Short mmCIF file of C-alpha atoms in Angstrom, two decimals:
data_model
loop_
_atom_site.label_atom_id
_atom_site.label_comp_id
_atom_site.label_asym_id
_atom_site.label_seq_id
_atom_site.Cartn_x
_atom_site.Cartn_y
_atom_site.Cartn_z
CA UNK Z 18 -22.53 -30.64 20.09
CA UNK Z 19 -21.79 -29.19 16.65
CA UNK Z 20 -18.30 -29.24 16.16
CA UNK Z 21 -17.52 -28.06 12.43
CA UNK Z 22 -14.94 -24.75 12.37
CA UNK Z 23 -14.65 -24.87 16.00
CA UNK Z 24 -10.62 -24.57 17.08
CA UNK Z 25 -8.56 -27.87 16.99
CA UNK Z 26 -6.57 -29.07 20.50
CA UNK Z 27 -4.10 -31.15 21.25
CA UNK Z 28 -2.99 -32.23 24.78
CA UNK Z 29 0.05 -33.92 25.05
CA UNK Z 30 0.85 -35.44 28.92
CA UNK Z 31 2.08 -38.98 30.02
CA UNK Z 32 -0.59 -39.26 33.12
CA UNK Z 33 -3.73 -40.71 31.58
CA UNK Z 34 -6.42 -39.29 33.91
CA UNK Z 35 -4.90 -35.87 32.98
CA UNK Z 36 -5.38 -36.47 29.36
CA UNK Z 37 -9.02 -37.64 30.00
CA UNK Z 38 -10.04 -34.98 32.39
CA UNK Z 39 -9.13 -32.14 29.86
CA UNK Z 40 -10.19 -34.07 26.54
CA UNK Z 41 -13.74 -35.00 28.61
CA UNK Z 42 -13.77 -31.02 29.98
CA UNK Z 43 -12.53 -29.53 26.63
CA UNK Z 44 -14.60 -31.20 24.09
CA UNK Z 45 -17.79 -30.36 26.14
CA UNK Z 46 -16.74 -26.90 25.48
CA UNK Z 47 -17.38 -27.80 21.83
CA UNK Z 48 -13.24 -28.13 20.88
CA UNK Z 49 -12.29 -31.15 18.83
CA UNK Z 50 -9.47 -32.76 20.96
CA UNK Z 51 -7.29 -35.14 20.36
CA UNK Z 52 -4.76 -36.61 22.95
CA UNK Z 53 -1.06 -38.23 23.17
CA UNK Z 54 0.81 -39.52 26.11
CA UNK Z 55 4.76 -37.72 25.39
CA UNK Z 56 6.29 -35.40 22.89
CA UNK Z 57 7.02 -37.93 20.53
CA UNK Z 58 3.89 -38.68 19.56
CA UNK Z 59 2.60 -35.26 19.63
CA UNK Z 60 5.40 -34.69 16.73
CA UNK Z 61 3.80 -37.86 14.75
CA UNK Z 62 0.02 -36.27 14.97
CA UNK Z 63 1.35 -33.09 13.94
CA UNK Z 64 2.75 -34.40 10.91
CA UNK Z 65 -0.75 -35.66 9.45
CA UNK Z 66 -2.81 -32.82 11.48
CA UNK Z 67 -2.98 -28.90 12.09
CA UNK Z 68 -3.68 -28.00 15.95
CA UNK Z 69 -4.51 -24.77 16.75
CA UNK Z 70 -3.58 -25.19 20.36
CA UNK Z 71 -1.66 -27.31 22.08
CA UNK Z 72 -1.43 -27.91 26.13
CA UNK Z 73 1.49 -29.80 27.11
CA UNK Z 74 3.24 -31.36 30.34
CA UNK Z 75 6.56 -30.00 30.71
CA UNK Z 76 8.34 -33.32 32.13
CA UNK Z 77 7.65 -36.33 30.03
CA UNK Z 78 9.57 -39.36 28.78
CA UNK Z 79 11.38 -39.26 25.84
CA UNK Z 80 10.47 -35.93 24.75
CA UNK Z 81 10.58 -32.69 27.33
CA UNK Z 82 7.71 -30.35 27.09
CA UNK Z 83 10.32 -27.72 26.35
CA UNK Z 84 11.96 -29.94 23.45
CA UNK Z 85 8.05 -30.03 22.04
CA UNK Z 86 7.86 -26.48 22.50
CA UNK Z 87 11.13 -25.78 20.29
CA UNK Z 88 9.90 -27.94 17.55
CA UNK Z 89 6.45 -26.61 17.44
CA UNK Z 90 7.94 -22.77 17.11
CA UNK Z 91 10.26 -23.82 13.86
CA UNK Z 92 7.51 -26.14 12.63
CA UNK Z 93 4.04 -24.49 13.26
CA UNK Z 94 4.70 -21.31 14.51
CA UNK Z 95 0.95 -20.08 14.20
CA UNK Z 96 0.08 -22.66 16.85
CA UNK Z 97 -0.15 -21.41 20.27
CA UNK Z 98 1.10 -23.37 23.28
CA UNK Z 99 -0.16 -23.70 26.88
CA UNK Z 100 2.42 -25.18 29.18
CA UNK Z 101 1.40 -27.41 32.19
CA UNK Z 102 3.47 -28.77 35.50
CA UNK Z 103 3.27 -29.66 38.98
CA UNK Z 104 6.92 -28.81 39.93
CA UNK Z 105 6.59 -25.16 39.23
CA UNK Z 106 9.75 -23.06 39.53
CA UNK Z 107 10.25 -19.43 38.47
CA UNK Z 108 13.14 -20.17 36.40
CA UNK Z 109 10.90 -22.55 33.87
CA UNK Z 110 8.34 -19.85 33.83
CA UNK Z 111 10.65 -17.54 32.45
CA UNK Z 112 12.02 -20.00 30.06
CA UNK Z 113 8.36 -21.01 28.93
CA UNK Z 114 7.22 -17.39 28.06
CA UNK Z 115 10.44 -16.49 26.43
CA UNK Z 116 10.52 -19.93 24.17
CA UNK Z 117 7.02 -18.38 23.42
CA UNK Z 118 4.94 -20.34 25.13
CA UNK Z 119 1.67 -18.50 25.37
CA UNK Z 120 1.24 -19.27 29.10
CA UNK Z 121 2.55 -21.75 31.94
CA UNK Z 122 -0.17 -22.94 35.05
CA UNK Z 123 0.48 -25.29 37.41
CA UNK Z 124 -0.91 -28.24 38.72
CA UNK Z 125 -3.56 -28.63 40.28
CA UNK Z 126 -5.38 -25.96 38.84
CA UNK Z 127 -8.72 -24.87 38.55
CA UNK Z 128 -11.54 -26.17 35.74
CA UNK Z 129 -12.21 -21.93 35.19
CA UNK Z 130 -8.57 -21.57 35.08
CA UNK Z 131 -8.09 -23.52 32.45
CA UNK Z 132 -10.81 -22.20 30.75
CA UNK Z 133 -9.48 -19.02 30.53
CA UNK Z 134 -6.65 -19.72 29.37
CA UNK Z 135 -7.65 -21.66 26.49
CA UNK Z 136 -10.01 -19.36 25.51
CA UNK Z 137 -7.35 -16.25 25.77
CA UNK Z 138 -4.75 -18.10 24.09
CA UNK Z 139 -7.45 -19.05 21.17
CA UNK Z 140 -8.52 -15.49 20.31
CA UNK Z 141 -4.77 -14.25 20.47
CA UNK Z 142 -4.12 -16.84 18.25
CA UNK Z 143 -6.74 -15.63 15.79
CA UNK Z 144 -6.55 -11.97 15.88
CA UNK Z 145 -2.50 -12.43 15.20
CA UNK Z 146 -4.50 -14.70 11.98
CA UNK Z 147 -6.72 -11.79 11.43
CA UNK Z 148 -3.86 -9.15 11.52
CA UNK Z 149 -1.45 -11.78 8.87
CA UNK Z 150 -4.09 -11.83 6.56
CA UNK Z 151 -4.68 -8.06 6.72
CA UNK Z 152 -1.33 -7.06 6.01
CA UNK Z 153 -1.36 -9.73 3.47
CA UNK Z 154 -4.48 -8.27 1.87
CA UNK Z 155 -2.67 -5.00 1.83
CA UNK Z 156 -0.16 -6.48 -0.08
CA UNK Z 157 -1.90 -7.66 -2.47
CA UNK Z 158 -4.15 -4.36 -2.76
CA UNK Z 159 -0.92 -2.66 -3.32
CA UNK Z 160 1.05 -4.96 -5.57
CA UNK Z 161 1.93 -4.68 -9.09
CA UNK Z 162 -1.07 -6.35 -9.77
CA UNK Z 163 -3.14 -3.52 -8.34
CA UNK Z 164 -1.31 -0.92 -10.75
CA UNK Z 165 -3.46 -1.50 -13.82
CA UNK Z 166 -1.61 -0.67 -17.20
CA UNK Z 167 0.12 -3.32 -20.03
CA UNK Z 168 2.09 -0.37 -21.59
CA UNK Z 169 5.50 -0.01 -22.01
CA UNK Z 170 6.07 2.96 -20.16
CA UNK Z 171 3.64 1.23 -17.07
CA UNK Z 172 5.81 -2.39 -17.44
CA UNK Z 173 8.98 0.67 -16.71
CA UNK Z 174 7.43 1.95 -13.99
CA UNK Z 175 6.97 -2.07 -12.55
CA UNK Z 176 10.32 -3.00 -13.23
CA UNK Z 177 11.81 0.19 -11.19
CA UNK Z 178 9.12 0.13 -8.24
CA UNK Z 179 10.80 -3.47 -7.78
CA UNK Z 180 14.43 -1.92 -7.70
CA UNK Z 181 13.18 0.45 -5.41
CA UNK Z 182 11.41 -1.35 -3.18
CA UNK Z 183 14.76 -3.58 -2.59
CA UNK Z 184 16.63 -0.67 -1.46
CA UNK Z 185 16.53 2.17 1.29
CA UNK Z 186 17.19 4.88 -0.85
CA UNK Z 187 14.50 8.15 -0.84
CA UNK Z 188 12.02 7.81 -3.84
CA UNK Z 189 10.57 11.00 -5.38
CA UNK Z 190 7.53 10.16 -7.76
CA UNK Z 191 6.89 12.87 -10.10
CA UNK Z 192 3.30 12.96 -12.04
CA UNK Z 193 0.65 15.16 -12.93
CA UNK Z 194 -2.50 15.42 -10.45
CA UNK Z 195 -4.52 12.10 -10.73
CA UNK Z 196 -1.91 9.76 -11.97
CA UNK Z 197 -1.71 7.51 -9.18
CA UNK Z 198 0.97 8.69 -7.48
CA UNK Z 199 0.38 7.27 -3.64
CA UNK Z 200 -0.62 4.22 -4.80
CA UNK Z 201 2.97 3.67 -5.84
CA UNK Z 202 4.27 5.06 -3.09
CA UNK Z 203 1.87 2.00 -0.90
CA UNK Z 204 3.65 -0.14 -3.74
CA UNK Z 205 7.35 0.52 -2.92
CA UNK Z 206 6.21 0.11 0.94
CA UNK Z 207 4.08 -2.77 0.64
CA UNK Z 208 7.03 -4.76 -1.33
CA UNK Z 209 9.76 -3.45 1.17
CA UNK Z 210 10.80 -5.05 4.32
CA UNK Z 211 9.27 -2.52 5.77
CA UNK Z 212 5.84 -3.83 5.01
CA UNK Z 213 5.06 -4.86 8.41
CA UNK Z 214 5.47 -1.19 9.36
CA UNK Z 215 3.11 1.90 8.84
CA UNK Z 216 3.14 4.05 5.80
CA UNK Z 217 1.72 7.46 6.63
CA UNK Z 218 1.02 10.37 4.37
CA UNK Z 219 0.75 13.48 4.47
CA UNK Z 220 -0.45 16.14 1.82
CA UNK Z 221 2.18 18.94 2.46
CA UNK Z 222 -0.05 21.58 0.63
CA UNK Z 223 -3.05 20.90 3.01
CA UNK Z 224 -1.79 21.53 6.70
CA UNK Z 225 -1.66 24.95 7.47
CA UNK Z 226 2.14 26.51 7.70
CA UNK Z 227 1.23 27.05 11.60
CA UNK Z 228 0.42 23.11 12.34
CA UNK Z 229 3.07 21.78 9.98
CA UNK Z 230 5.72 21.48 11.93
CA UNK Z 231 3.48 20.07 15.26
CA UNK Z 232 1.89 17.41 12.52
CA UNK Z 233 5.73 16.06 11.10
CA UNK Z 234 7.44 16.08 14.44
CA UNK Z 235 4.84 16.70 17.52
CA UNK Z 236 4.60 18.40 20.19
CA UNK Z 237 5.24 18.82 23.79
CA UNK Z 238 2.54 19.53 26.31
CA UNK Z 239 2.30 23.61 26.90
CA UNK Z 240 4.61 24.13 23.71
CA UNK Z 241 1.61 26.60 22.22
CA UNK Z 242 -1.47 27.62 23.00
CA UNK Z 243 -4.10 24.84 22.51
CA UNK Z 244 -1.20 21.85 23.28
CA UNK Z 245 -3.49 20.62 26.30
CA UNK Z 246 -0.89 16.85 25.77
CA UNK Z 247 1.72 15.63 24.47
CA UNK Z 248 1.23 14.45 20.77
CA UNK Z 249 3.64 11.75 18.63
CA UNK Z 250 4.27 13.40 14.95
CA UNK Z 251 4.06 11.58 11.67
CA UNK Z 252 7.70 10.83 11.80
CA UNK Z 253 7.29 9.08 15.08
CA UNK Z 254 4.49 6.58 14.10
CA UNK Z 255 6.26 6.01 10.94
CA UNK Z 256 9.28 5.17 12.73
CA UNK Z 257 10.49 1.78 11.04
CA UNK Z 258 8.41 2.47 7.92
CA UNK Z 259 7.18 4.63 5.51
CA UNK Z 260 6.59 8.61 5.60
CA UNK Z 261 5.33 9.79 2.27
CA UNK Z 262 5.10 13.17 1.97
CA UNK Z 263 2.74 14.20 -0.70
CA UNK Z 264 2.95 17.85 -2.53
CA UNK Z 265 6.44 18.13 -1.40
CA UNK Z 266 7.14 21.28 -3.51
CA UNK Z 267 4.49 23.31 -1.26
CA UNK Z 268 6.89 22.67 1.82
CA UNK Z 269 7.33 26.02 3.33
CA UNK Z 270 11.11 27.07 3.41
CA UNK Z 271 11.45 27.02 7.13
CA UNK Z 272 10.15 22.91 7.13
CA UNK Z 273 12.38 22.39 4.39
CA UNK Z 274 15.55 22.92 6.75
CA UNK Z 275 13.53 21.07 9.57
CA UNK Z 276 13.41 18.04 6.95
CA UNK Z 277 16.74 18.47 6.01
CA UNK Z 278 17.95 17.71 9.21
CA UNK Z 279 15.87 14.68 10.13
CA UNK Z 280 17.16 12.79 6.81
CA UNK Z 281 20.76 14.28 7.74
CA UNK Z 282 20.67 13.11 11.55
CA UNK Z 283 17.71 10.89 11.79
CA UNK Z 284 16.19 12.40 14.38
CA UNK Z 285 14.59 15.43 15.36
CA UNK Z 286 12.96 17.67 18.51
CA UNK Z 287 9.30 18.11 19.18
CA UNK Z 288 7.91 21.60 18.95
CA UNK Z 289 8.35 22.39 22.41
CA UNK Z 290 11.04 19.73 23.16
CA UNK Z 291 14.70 19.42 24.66
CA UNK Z 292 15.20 15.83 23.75
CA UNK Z 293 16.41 14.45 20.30
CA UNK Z 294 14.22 11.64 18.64
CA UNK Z 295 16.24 9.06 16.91
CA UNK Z 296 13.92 7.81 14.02
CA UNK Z 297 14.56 4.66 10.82
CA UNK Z 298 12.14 6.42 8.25
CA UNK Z 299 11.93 5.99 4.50
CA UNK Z 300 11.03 9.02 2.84
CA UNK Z 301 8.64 8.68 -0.15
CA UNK Z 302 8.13 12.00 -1.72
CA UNK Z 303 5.55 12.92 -5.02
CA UNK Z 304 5.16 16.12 -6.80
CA UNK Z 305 3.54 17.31 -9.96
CA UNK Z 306 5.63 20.17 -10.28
CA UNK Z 307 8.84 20.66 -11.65
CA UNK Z 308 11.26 21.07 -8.61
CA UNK Z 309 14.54 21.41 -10.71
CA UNK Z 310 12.99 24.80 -11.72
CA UNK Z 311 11.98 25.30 -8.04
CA UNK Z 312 15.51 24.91 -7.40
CA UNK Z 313 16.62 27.25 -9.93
CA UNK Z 314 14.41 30.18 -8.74
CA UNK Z 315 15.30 29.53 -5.23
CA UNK Z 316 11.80 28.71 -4.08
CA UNK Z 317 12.86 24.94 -3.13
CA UNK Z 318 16.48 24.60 -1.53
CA UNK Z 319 18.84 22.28 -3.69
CA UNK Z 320 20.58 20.21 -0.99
CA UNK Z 321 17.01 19.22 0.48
CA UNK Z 322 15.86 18.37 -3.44
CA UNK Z 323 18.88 15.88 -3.75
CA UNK Z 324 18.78 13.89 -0.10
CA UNK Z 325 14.92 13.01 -1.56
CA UNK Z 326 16.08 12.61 -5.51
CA UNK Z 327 18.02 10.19 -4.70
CA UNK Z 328 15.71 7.66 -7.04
CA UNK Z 329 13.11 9.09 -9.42
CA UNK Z 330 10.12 7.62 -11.25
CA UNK Z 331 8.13 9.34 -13.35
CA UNK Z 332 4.42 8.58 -13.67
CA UNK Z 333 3.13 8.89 -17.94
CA UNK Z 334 -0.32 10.80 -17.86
CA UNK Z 335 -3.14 8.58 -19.13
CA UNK Z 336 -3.42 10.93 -22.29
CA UNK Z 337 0.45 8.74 -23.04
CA UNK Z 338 -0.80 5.17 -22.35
CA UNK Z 339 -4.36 5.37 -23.92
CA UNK Z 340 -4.34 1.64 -24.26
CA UNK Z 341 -4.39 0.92 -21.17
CA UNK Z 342 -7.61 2.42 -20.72
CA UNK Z 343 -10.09 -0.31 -21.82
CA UNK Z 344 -7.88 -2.45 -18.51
CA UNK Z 345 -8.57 0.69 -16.05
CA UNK Z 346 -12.45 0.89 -17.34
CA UNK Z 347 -12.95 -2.89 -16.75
CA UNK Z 348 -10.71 -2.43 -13.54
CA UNK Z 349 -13.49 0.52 -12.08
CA UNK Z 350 -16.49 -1.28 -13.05
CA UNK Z 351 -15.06 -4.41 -10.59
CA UNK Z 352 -14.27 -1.93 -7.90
CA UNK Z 353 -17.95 -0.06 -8.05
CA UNK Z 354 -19.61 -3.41 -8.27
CA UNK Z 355 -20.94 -3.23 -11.94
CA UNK Z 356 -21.75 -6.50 -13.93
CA UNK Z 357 -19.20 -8.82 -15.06
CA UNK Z 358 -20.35 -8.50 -18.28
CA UNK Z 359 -21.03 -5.31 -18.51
CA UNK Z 360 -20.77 -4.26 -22.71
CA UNK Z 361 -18.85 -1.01 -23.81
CA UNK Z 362 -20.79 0.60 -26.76
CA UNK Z 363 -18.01 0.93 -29.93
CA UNK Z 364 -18.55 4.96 -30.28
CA UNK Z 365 -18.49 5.74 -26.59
CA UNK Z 366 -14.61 3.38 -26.24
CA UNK Z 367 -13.53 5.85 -29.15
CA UNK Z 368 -14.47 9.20 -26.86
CA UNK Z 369 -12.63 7.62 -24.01
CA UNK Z 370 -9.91 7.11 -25.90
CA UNK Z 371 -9.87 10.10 -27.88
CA UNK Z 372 -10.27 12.33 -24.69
CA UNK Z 373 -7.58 14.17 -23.52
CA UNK Z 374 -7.69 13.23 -19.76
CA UNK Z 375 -6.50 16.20 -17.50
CA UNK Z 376 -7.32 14.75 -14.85
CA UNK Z 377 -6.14 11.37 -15.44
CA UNK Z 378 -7.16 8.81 -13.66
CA UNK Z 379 -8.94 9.36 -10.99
CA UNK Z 380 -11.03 11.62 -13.51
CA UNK Z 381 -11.67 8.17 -15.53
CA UNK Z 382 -12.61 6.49 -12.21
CA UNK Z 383 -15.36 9.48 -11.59
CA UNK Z 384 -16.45 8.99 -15.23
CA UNK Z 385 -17.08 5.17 -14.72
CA UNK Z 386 -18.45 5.59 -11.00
CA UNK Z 387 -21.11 8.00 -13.05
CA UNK Z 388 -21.63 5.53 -16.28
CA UNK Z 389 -22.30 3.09 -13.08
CA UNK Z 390 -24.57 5.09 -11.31
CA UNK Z 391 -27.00 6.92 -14.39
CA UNK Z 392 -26.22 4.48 -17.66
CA UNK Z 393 -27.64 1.02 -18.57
CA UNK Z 394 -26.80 -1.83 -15.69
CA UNK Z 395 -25.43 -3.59 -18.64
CA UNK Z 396 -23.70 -1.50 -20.83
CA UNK Z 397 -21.86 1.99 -21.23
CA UNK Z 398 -23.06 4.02 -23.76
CA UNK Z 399 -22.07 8.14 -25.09
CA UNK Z 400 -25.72 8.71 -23.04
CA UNK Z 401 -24.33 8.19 -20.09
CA UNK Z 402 -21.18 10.36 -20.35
CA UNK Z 403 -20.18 13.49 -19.23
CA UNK Z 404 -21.62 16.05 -21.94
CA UNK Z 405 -17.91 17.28 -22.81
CA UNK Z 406 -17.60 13.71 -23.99
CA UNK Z 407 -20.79 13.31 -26.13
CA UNK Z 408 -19.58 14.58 -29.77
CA UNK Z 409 -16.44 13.93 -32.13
CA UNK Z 410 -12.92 14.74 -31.45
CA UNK Z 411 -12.89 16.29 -27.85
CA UNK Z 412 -9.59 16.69 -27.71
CA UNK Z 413 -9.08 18.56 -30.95
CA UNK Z 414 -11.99 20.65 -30.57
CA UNK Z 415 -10.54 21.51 -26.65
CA UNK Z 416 -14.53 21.46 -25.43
CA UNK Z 417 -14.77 21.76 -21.65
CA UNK Z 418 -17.94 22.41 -20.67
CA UNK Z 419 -17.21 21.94 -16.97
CA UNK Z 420 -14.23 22.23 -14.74
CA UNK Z 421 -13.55 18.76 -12.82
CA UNK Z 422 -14.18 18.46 -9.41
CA UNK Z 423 -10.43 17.46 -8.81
CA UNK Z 424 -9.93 20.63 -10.46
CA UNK Z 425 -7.65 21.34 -13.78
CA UNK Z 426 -3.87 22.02 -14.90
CA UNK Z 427 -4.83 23.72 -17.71
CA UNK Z 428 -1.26 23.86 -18.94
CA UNK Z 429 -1.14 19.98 -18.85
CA UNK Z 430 -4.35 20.55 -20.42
CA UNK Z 431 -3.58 23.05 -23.44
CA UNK Z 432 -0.36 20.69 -23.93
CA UNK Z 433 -1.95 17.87 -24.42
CA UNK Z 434 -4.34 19.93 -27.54
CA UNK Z 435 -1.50 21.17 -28.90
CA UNK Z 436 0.17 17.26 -28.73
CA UNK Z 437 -2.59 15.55 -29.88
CA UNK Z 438 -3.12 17.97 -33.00
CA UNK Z 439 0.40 17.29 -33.79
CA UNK Z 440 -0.14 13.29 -33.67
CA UNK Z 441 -3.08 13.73 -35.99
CA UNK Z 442 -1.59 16.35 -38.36
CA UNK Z 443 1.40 14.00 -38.43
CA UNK Z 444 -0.91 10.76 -39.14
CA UNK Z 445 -2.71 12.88 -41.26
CA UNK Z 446 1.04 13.64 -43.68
CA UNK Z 447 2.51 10.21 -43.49
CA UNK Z 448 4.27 11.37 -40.53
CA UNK Z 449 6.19 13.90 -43.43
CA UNK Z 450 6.90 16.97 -40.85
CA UNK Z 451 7.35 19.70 -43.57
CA UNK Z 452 3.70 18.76 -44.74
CA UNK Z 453 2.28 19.15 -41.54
CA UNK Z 454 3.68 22.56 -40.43
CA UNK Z 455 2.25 23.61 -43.76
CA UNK Z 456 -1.35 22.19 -42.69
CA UNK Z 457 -0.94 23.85 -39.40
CA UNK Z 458 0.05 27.25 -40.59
CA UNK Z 459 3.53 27.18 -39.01
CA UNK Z 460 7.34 27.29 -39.47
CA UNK Z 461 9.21 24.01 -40.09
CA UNK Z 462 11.43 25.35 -37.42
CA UNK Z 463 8.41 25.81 -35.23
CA UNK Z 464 6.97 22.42 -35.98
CA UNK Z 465 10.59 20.54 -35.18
CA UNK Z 466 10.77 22.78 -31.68
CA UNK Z 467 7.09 21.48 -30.60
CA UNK Z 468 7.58 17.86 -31.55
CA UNK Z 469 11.03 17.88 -29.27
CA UNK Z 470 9.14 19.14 -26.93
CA UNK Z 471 6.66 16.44 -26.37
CA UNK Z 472 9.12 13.43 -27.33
CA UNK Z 473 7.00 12.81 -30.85
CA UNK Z 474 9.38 11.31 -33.24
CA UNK Z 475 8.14 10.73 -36.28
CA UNK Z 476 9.18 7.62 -38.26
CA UNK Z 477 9.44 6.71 -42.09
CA UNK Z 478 9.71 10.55 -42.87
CA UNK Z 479 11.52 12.61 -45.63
CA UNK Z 480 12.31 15.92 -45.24
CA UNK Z 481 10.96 17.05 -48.37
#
C-alpha cells in the first residue's frame, strides 16, 4: 500500500503483542508506524524523527506515559497524543485531557474504536496545521513586505507601523482616498500580539445612521422592528483584536458619544440591552479628511478626536513618492498574473510618472489590471493606457477626460496641478523663486505662500 505523505505514528507501550496488534492494524490503514517498548525510547526516536501522532501506555517502566506526555507538549507541541490504559480511573482522565492529551481509551477496546480516534485526532491535528499556516500567510500578506514603496517617506511610515504595532495605543491613519490606508491598519494588527485575533472593519460612511449603532454594538432580540434574534456587534467579534473603523470623520454625532464611552469604559450595551459588555479592543481609525478642522467647526467632538489621536501616521499620496511607482507597477502585474518579464515601453514609464494620481493607488492598480487585460501579453505600451494618459505632460495640462470609478477629490486634484507646475517652474529657474513667480505671472509673496504650502523648499537659490 502506497505510503508516501500519509501521517507518521508512533506507539509507545511495554507489552509486545500490543505494539504488534496496532503497528499490524495501523499500517494496513496505510500509516507508517513505528514502535518502542517505554518512554525512553520514544524520546530517542523523536530526536531523529517527526511523528504526527503518538499512542502511548500510560504505566510503563522507566518513563510514565504522563512524563512522555509533558515532554512531547514542550518539545513537539504540533504532535497530537492518544493515551492508552487498562486501569482506567476518572482522575487520570482528567489529568490526560488537561496535560493535552487529545484523548484517553481504555483497554480492551475496540479495532473501530481505535480507528476513530486516530483518524479524529489526525484531522484535528491538521486543520490546527491548516489554520497556523493561514494566519501565518496573513502575516506575511500584511507585513512590511506587502507595503510596496523604497521612499523615504514609505521607509517612515515602516519604521512607525513597527512602534505602533508594539504598543496598545489607538492609531489614526490619515491619507487621501486610495492610499492604502487599511492595509496598514491589517499591518499594525498582523504585527501585534493581537494577530491571532480578528481585525474587523467597518466603513463608517457606508452604514446607514439607522443600523449604525445595531452594526458597532448589536442588538437584542425585539429591540426594533425587524430584530427577529439576537445579533453580536463588531465590537464583540473584535473583542481581543482589532476594530478599524474606516471614514471615521462621517461618524454621526450621536455614535460619536456611543464610541466615546466604549474606549472610556470598555464596554458598552446592545441596542435593546440592560447588560454592560466588557470588551479588550484596539481601535484603528483612518480618515482622509482633516478632523482638527472638524474639531474646530464643531462637526467632530474634540475629546472623542484625542482618545483615537493618540498615535498618528500619515500616508504620502503617490503623486509624493513617484519612485516608487515602477515597484507598485511590477508589484500589480505579479498580483494579476502578468508575465515575469513583462517590458515597460520608455514613453509610457514617463506618463506614469508624470501623472498626477488622484486616485492613488488603487487608481494605478486599475490602470495595470487594464494594461493586463487590453495591451500586449508582453509589454505595456501608451496604447494600452487610459486616453487621459496618452499625450505629454498630463499633469500640467490638468486633462481628465473621465472621472475614475473610485471617484475624485478634485481639491487633492487641482493641488497637485498647482504643485507640480511649481516643481517644474522651479526646475525650470534653477530653483531661483523670484524667477519663477515672474514666469508664472505672480507675486513673490504669492509664490513664497504656495511653496509653504506644499512643503517645496527650494535649494541652491538666491533671492535675486
Amino acid at each position: 500500500m502506497k505510503q508516501e505523505g500519509q501521517p507518521r505514528i508512533l506507539i509507545v507501550d511495554d507489552e509486545e503483542s500490543m505494539r504488534e496488534f496496532l503497528s499490524i492494524m495501523l499500517h494496513s490503514d496505510g500509516y507508517r508506524v513505528d514502535a518502542v517498548g517505554d518512554g525512553q525510547q520514544a524520546v530517542e526516536r523523536l530526536r531523529s524523527c517527526a511523528y504526527d501522532l503518538i499512542i502511548s501506555d500510560i504505566k510503563m517502566p522507566r518513563m510514565t506515559g504522563f512524563e512522555l506526555l509533558a515532554h512531547v507538549r514542550q518539545r513537539f507541541p504540533e504532535t497530537a497524543m492518544i493515551m492508552i490504559t487498562a486501569f482506567s480511573t476518572t482522575e487520570e482522565a482528567v489529568e490526560a485531557m488537561k496535560n493535552g492529551a487529545y484523548d484517553y481509551i481504555i483497554k480492551p477496546f475496540k479495532n473501530d474504536e481505535i480507528r476513530l480516534v486516530v483518524q479524529n485526532a489526525l484531522e484535528r491535528r491538521s486543520l490546527r496545521r491548516e489554520n497556523q499556516e493561514l494566519k501565518k500567510e496573513l502575516g506575511k500578506r500584511y507585513s512590511f513586505g506587502s507595503l510596496i514603496g523604497k521612499s523615504k517617506a514609505m521607509q517612515e511610515v515602516y519604521t512607525l507601523i513597527e512602534k505602533v504595532a508594539a504598543s496598545k495605543a489607538n492609531v489614526m491613519i490619515f491619507g487621501e482616498s486610495g492610499t492604502g490606508k487599511e492595509l496598514v491598519a491589517r499591518a499594525i494588527h498582523y504585527n501585534s500580539d493581537r494577530r491571532d485575533k480578528p481585525i474587523v472593519p467597518i466603513n463608517c460612511g457606508a452604514i446607514p445612521e439607522n443600523l449604525l449603532e445595531s452594526e458597532l454594538f448589536g442588538h437584542e432580540k425585539g429591540s426594533f422592528t425587524g430584530a427577529v434574534q439576537q445579533k453580536a456587534g463588531l465590537f464583540e467579534v473584535a473583542n481581543g483584536g482589532t476594530l478599524f473603523l474606516d471614514e471615521i470623520g462621517e461618524l454621526p454625532p450621536l455614535m460619536q458619544v456611543k464610541l466615546l464611552r466604549v474606549l472610556q469604559e470598555r464596554e458598552f450595551r446592545r441596542v435593546g440591552g440592560t447588560k454592560d459588555i466588557k470588551v479588550d479592543v484596539r481601535v484603528v481609525t483612518a480618515t482622509n479628511k482633516d478632523l482638527a478642522e472638524a474639531v474646530a467647526k464643531g462637526t467632530f467632538r474634540e475629546d472623542l478626536y484625542y482618545r483615537l489621536n493618540v498615535i498618528c501616521l500619515t500616508l504620502p499620496p503617490l503623486r509624493d513618492r513617484r519612485g516608487d511607482i515602477p515597484l507598485l507597477i511590477e508589484h500589480f502585474f505579479k498580483k494579476l498574473g502578468a508575465p515575469k518579464e513583462i517590458k515597460i515601453e520608455e514613453k509610457a514609464l514617463r506618463r506614469l510618472l508624470d501623472y498626477h494620481w488622484p486616485g492613488n493607488i488603487r487608481e494605478l492598480e486599475n490602470i495595470i489590471e487594464r494594461c493586463v487585460v487590453l495591451g500586449p501579453a508582453e509589454e505595456l505600451t501608451v496604447d494600452c493606457l487610459p486616453a487621459h494618459l496618452r499625450y505629454d505632460s498630463p499633469v500640467v495640462s490638468g486633462a481628465l477626460t473621465q472621472i475614475p470609478d473610485a471617484g475624485l477629490d478634485l481639491d487633492a486634484y487641482l493641488g497637485g496641478i498647482e504643485k507640480d507646475i511649481l516643481l517644474r517652474t522651479l526646475e525650470k529657474t534653477g530653483g531661483v523663486r523670484k524667477k519663477a513667480a515672474e514666469l508664472l505671472g505672480i507675486t513673490f509673496r504669492s509664490i513664497r505662500y504656495r511653496l509653504a504650502k506644499y512643503g517645496i523648499e527650494p535649494e541652491g537659490e538666491e533671492e535675486g
